[in-house]
Amino acid sequence: MQEGYGTKVPTNQLIRYAILFYWSLFWLFNIVDKFIGGSLFLWVGRDRFAQFQKFFASAGLESPIIANAALVIAAGLEVFAFVFFTGALIYFLRKKQDSSRSWFFVGIIFTLITFTIFSIGDHIFGDRFELLEHTLFWFLTLFSWIAFIRLNKNTAPQPLLQKKQLAAASLVVVLLVSITTISVFNYNSNYFSRRTDALNAEKVGENIYKVSFPFLGGSTVFEKSIEKFKKEYPGKSINHIYTVPNPLRLKKADGLIFYILTEDKK
């Protein structure tokens, strides 16, 4: 080994390892997000059960059983994808290339099926943002398989980085990790309360009040907002709560706008 160089490894094997590691970590975080089902300290997740129920209700299927069953099936596909990608990674580290390729192929199939189902659902429910995201991941999955196969040939080990390059790369990594960590802790310290705090109701008409949800606001925000409204307006009784139709709130991310219709207590 020449002086000034780091460990020699085949570049193609390093890329294949990165592909396996990425997809294993990707599905792991997706599974954890579904188990958490909301927001915790240092974790800004989403209530997937509420999201699926909202999607199916918009299509006229208001039974939560149907939405929950669909979510369980989707979660099952993700678990299978995670298992096979992780298995492929383990076999790859053990230098069992054929087994790694077989497990990776099955993981790719489960991933393509998952994103295909999600994309069809996005079409049905009219969620263009999710459709774009799932379509991009579908093509990324296909590209990952092509890259993994094309890099299957063994090449001679090559020096990766010189000492100065390694030091510079390490500095960049530490800087990026530090910025990300500071950003996450800053959000949890200053903005996480938006996920749980009650919202103010804005009066927009006679006995009509509007409440606009923050980004990723969940059921906790809704319940606390209603409770706060009752305390602030003890002389009002709530008759109806209406949500704004989807076409009118497409630009509000996945935030919710609802109106509270009241009348004076007798």
Short mmCIF file of C-alpha atoms in Angstrom, two decimals:
data_model
loop_
_atom_site.label_atom_id
_atom_site.label_comp_id
_atom_site.label_asym_id
_atom_site.label_seq_id
_atom_site.Cartn_x
_atom_site.Cartn_y
_atom_site.Cartn_z
CA MET A 1 0.00 0.00 0.00
CA GLN A 2 1.37 3.39 -0.93
CA GLU A 3 2.05 5.85 1.84
CA GLY A 4 -0.62 8.50 2.24
CA TYR A 5 -3.52 6.34 1.16
CA GLY A 6 -6.31 4.80 3.17
CA THR A 7 -7.66 1.29 3.03
CA LYS A 8 -8.02 -0.21 -0.43
CA VAL A 9 -11.46 -1.56 -1.32
CA PRO A 10 -13.26 -2.12 -4.62
CA THR A 11 -15.23 1.02 -5.38
CA ASN A 12 -18.13 -0.93 -6.88
CA GLN A 13 -18.50 -2.97 -3.68
CA LEU A 14 -18.58 0.21 -1.63
CA ILE A 15 -21.44 1.57 -3.75
CA ARG A 16 -23.35 -1.71 -3.50
CA TYR A 17 -22.94 -1.64 0.26
CA ALA A 18 -24.27 1.94 0.34
CA ILE A 19 -27.35 0.90 -1.67
CA LEU A 20 -28.15 -1.95 0.71
CA PHE A 21 -27.55 0.18 3.78
CA TYR A 22 -29.75 3.00 2.45
CA TRP A 23 -32.78 0.82 1.75
CA SER A 24 -32.45 -1.05 5.05
CA LEU A 25 -32.38 2.23 6.94
CA PHE A 26 -35.15 3.70 4.79
CA TRP A 27 -37.66 0.97 5.60
CA LEU A 28 -36.57 0.80 9.24
CA PHE A 29 -37.49 4.46 9.75
CA ASN A 30 -40.80 3.98 7.93
CA ILE A 31 -41.71 1.07 10.19
CA VAL A 32 -40.71 2.97 13.34
CA ASP A 33 -42.81 5.93 12.18
CA LYS A 34 -45.91 3.74 11.95
CA PHE A 35 -45.34 2.23 15.39
CA ILE A 36 -44.88 5.65 16.99
CA GLY A 37 -47.94 7.00 15.18
CA GLY A 38 -47.34 10.66 15.92
CA SER A 39 -44.82 13.03 17.43
CA LEU A 40 -42.35 12.41 20.20
CA PHE A 41 -39.27 14.21 21.42
CA LEU A 42 -36.80 14.40 18.51
CA TRP A 43 -39.27 12.59 16.26
CA VAL A 44 -41.67 14.52 14.04
CA GLY A 45 -43.86 11.72 12.79
CA ARG A 46 -47.39 11.46 11.49
CA ASP A 47 -50.48 9.64 12.68
CA ARG A 48 -50.78 7.23 9.76
CA PHE A 49 -54.07 5.77 10.97
CA ALA A 50 -55.66 9.22 10.94
CA GLN A 51 -54.10 9.97 7.55
CA PHE A 52 -55.42 6.76 5.97
CA GLN A 53 -58.87 7.28 7.47
CA LYS A 54 -58.97 10.78 6.00
CA PHE A 55 -57.93 9.49 2.58
CA PHE A 56 -60.55 6.75 2.50
CA ALA A 57 -63.25 9.05 3.87
CA SER A 58 -62.58 11.46 0.98
CA ALA A 59 -63.40 8.57 -1.38
CA GLY A 60 -66.64 7.78 0.42
CA LEU A 61 -65.26 4.88 2.49
CA GLU A 62 -65.72 6.28 5.97
CA SER A 63 -65.41 3.02 7.88
CA PRO A 64 -62.14 3.15 9.86
CA ILE A 65 -61.86 -0.63 9.61
CA ILE A 66 -61.18 -0.41 5.87
CA ALA A 67 -58.56 2.31 6.29
CA ASN A 68 -56.86 0.51 9.18
CA ALA A 69 -56.79 -2.76 7.24
CA ALA A 70 -55.17 -0.99 4.29
CA LEU A 71 -52.55 0.51 6.58
CA VAL A 72 -51.79 -2.89 8.13
CA ILE A 73 -51.27 -4.37 4.65
CA ALA A 74 -49.00 -1.47 3.67
CA ALA A 75 -47.02 -1.85 6.89
CA GLY A 76 -46.68 -5.58 6.22
CA LEU A 77 -45.18 -4.90 2.79
CA GLU A 78 -42.73 -2.47 4.36
CA VAL A 79 -41.72 -5.00 7.00
CA PHE A 80 -41.04 -7.63 4.34
CA ALA A 81 -39.01 -5.12 2.32
CA PHE A 82 -36.97 -4.23 5.40
CA VAL A 83 -36.33 -7.88 6.27
CA PHE A 84 -35.08 -8.76 2.80
CA PHE A 85 -32.92 -5.66 2.41
CA THR A 86 -31.38 -6.24 5.82
CA GLY A 87 -30.82 -9.89 4.97
CA ALA A 88 -29.15 -8.87 1.72
CA LEU A 89 -26.91 -6.49 3.66
CA ILE A 90 -25.91 -9.22 6.13
CA TYR A 91 -25.11 -11.68 3.34
CA PHE A 92 -23.17 -8.96 1.53
CA LEU A 93 -21.01 -8.31 4.59
CA ARG A 94 -20.39 -12.06 4.81
CA LYS A 95 -19.27 -11.97 1.15
CA LYS A 96 -22.07 -14.29 0.04
CA GLN A 97 -22.80 -12.43 -3.17
CA ASP A 98 -25.38 -14.81 -4.66
CA SER A 99 -27.48 -14.90 -1.50
CA SER A 100 -27.19 -11.14 -1.12
CA ARG A 101 -28.39 -10.61 -4.68
CA SER A 102 -31.36 -12.96 -4.21
CA TRP A 103 -32.50 -11.27 -1.00
CA PHE A 104 -31.99 -7.84 -2.52
CA PHE A 105 -34.10 -8.80 -5.54
CA VAL A 106 -37.02 -9.84 -3.32
CA GLY A 107 -36.66 -6.60 -1.35
CA ILE A 108 -36.80 -4.65 -4.61
CA ILE A 109 -39.98 -6.49 -5.63
CA PHE A 110 -41.69 -5.69 -2.33
CA THR A 111 -40.58 -2.07 -2.62
CA LEU A 112 -41.89 -1.70 -6.17
CA ILE A 113 -45.20 -3.27 -5.16
CA THR A 114 -45.47 -0.93 -2.17
CA PHE A 115 -44.78 2.24 -4.14
CA THR A 116 -47.07 1.10 -6.96
CA ILE A 117 -49.96 0.62 -4.53
CA PHE A 118 -49.21 3.97 -2.88
CA SER A 119 -49.13 5.72 -6.26
CA ILE A 120 -52.47 4.23 -7.27
CA GLY A 121 -53.90 5.37 -3.94
CA ASP A 122 -52.50 8.86 -4.51
CA HIS A 123 -54.33 8.99 -7.85
CA ILE A 124 -57.59 7.88 -6.27
CA PHE A 125 -57.36 10.25 -3.30
CA GLY A 126 -55.97 13.17 -5.31
CA ASP A 127 -52.79 13.71 -3.30
CA ARG A 128 -50.39 15.12 -5.88
CA PHE A 129 -47.53 15.72 -3.45
CA GLU A 130 -47.53 12.12 -2.25
CA LEU A 131 -47.86 10.94 -5.86
CA LEU A 132 -44.71 12.82 -6.84
CA GLU A 133 -42.84 11.44 -3.84
CA HIS A 134 -43.87 7.83 -4.40
CA THR A 135 -43.21 8.01 -8.14
CA LEU A 136 -39.69 9.30 -7.54
CA PHE A 137 -39.05 6.50 -5.05
CA TRP A 138 -40.41 3.96 -7.55
CA PHE A 139 -37.84 5.02 -10.14
CA LEU A 140 -35.12 5.24 -7.47
CA THR A 141 -35.90 1.63 -6.54
CA LEU A 142 -35.57 0.52 -10.15
CA PHE A 143 -32.33 2.46 -10.55
CA SER A 144 -30.96 0.87 -7.37
CA TRP A 145 -31.49 -2.61 -8.79
CA ILE A 146 -29.85 -1.72 -12.11
CA ALA A 147 -26.87 -0.14 -10.36
CA PHE A 148 -26.53 -3.08 -7.98
CA ILE A 149 -26.46 -5.58 -10.86
CA ARG A 150 -24.17 -3.55 -13.11
CA LEU A 151 -21.66 -3.20 -10.28
CA ASN A 152 -21.62 -6.93 -9.64
CA LYS A 153 -18.28 -7.49 -11.32
CA ASN A 154 -15.25 -7.53 -9.06
CA THR A 155 -12.65 -4.89 -9.72
CA ALA A 156 -9.18 -4.46 -8.37
CA PRO A 157 -9.02 -2.64 -5.03
CA GLN A 158 -8.24 1.03 -5.42
CA PRO A 159 -7.06 3.61 -2.90
CA LEU A 160 -9.98 5.64 -1.69
CA LEU A 161 -8.70 8.85 -0.18
CA GLN A 162 -5.45 10.48 0.71
CA LYS A 163 -4.97 11.68 4.26
CA LYS A 164 -5.82 15.28 3.39
CA GLN A 165 -8.89 14.20 1.45
CA LEU A 166 -9.97 11.95 4.31
CA ALA A 167 -9.55 14.80 6.79
CA ALA A 168 -11.55 17.18 4.59
CA ALA A 169 -14.31 14.61 4.07
CA SER A 170 -14.46 13.92 7.81
CA LEU A 171 -14.72 17.65 8.50
CA VAL A 172 -17.62 18.00 6.06
CA VAL A 173 -19.41 15.02 7.63
CA VAL A 174 -18.97 16.40 11.14
CA LEU A 175 -20.21 19.80 9.98
CA LEU A 176 -23.33 18.36 8.32
CA VAL A 177 -24.12 16.15 11.32
CA SER A 178 -23.67 19.12 13.66
CA ILE A 179 -25.96 21.36 11.60
CA THR A 180 -28.61 18.64 11.41
CA THR A 181 -28.40 17.93 15.14
CA ILE A 182 -28.66 21.61 16.05
CA SER A 183 -31.63 21.99 13.71
CA VAL A 184 -33.45 19.01 15.22
CA PHE A 185 -32.90 20.15 18.81
CA ASN A 186 -33.83 23.72 17.89
CA TYR A 187 -37.13 22.54 16.39
CA ASN A 188 -37.95 20.46 19.45
CA SER A 189 -37.12 23.36 21.76
CA ASN A 190 -38.91 26.15 19.90
CA TYR A 191 -41.50 24.67 17.55
CA PHE A 192 -42.49 21.20 18.74
CA SER A 193 -45.29 22.73 20.79
CA ARG A 194 -47.10 23.43 17.51
CA ARG A 195 -47.82 19.72 17.33
CA THR A 196 -49.69 19.71 20.64
CA ASP A 197 -50.76 23.25 21.60
CA ALA A 198 -54.35 24.40 21.22
CA LEU A 199 -55.11 26.84 18.41
CA ASN A 200 -56.98 30.11 18.49
CA ALA A 201 -60.33 30.33 16.75
CA GLU A 202 -60.69 33.31 14.41
CA LYS A 203 -64.15 34.85 14.13
CA VAL A 204 -65.09 35.15 10.46
CA GLY A 205 -68.82 35.74 10.70
CA GLU A 206 -71.86 35.73 12.92
CA ASN A 207 -71.40 32.65 15.13
CA ILE A 208 -68.77 31.30 12.70
CA TYR A 209 -65.16 30.68 13.76
CA LYS A 210 -62.23 29.39 11.71
CA VAL A 211 -59.30 27.30 12.94
CA SER A 212 -56.24 26.65 10.74
CA PHE A 213 -53.99 23.74 11.64
CA PRO A 214 -50.20 24.02 11.55
CA PHE A 215 -48.14 21.68 9.39
CA LEU A 216 -48.51 18.08 10.65
CA GLY A 217 -51.02 19.06 13.31
CA GLY A 218 -52.84 16.01 14.65
CA SER A 219 -55.80 14.90 16.71
CA THR A 220 -54.27 16.27 19.92
CA VAL A 221 -54.29 19.78 18.47
CA PHE A 222 -57.91 19.37 17.38
CA GLU A 223 -59.13 18.15 20.76
CA LYS A 224 -57.27 20.83 22.69
CA SER A 225 -58.50 23.53 20.30
CA ILE A 226 -62.13 22.54 20.83
CA GLU A 227 -61.60 22.46 24.59
CA LYS A 228 -59.96 25.88 24.49
CA PHE A 229 -62.80 27.28 22.38
CA LYS A 230 -65.39 26.11 24.91
CA LYS A 231 -63.48 27.80 27.73
CA GLU A 232 -63.02 31.07 25.82
CA TYR A 233 -66.65 31.21 24.69
CA PRO A 234 -68.70 29.78 27.57
CA GLY A 235 -71.82 31.49 26.25
CA LYS A 236 -71.63 29.62 22.93
CA SER A 237 -72.74 26.10 22.13
CA ILE A 238 -71.26 24.25 19.16
CA ASN A 239 -73.79 23.15 16.56
CA HIS A 240 -71.56 21.88 13.76
CA ILE A 241 -67.91 21.55 12.79
CA TYR A 242 -67.18 21.71 9.07
CA THR A 243 -63.91 21.04 7.28
CA VAL A 244 -62.92 22.92 4.15
CA PRO A 245 -63.22 20.85 0.92
CA ASN A 246 -59.93 19.46 -0.37
CA PRO A 247 -59.72 21.69 -3.49
CA LEU A 248 -59.77 24.79 -1.29
CA ARG A 249 -56.91 23.69 0.95
CA LEU A 250 -54.50 22.01 -1.45
CA LYS A 251 -51.97 24.77 -0.82
CA LYS A 252 -52.07 24.21 2.94
CA ALA A 253 -49.77 21.16 2.78
CA ASP A 254 -51.53 18.52 4.84
CA GLY A 255 -52.86 21.14 7.26
CA LEU A 256 -56.54 21.22 8.10
CA ILE A 257 -58.97 24.13 8.12
CA PHE A 258 -62.25 23.72 9.94
CA TYR A 259 -65.11 26.01 10.87
CA ILE A 260 -67.02 25.99 14.13
CA LEU A 261 -70.67 26.98 13.87
CA THR A 262 -72.21 28.09 17.13
CA GLU A 263 -75.28 29.61 18.68
CA ASP A 264 -75.88 31.49 21.89
CA LYS A 265 -76.76 29.36 24.87
CA LYS A 266 -80.25 29.87 26.14
#
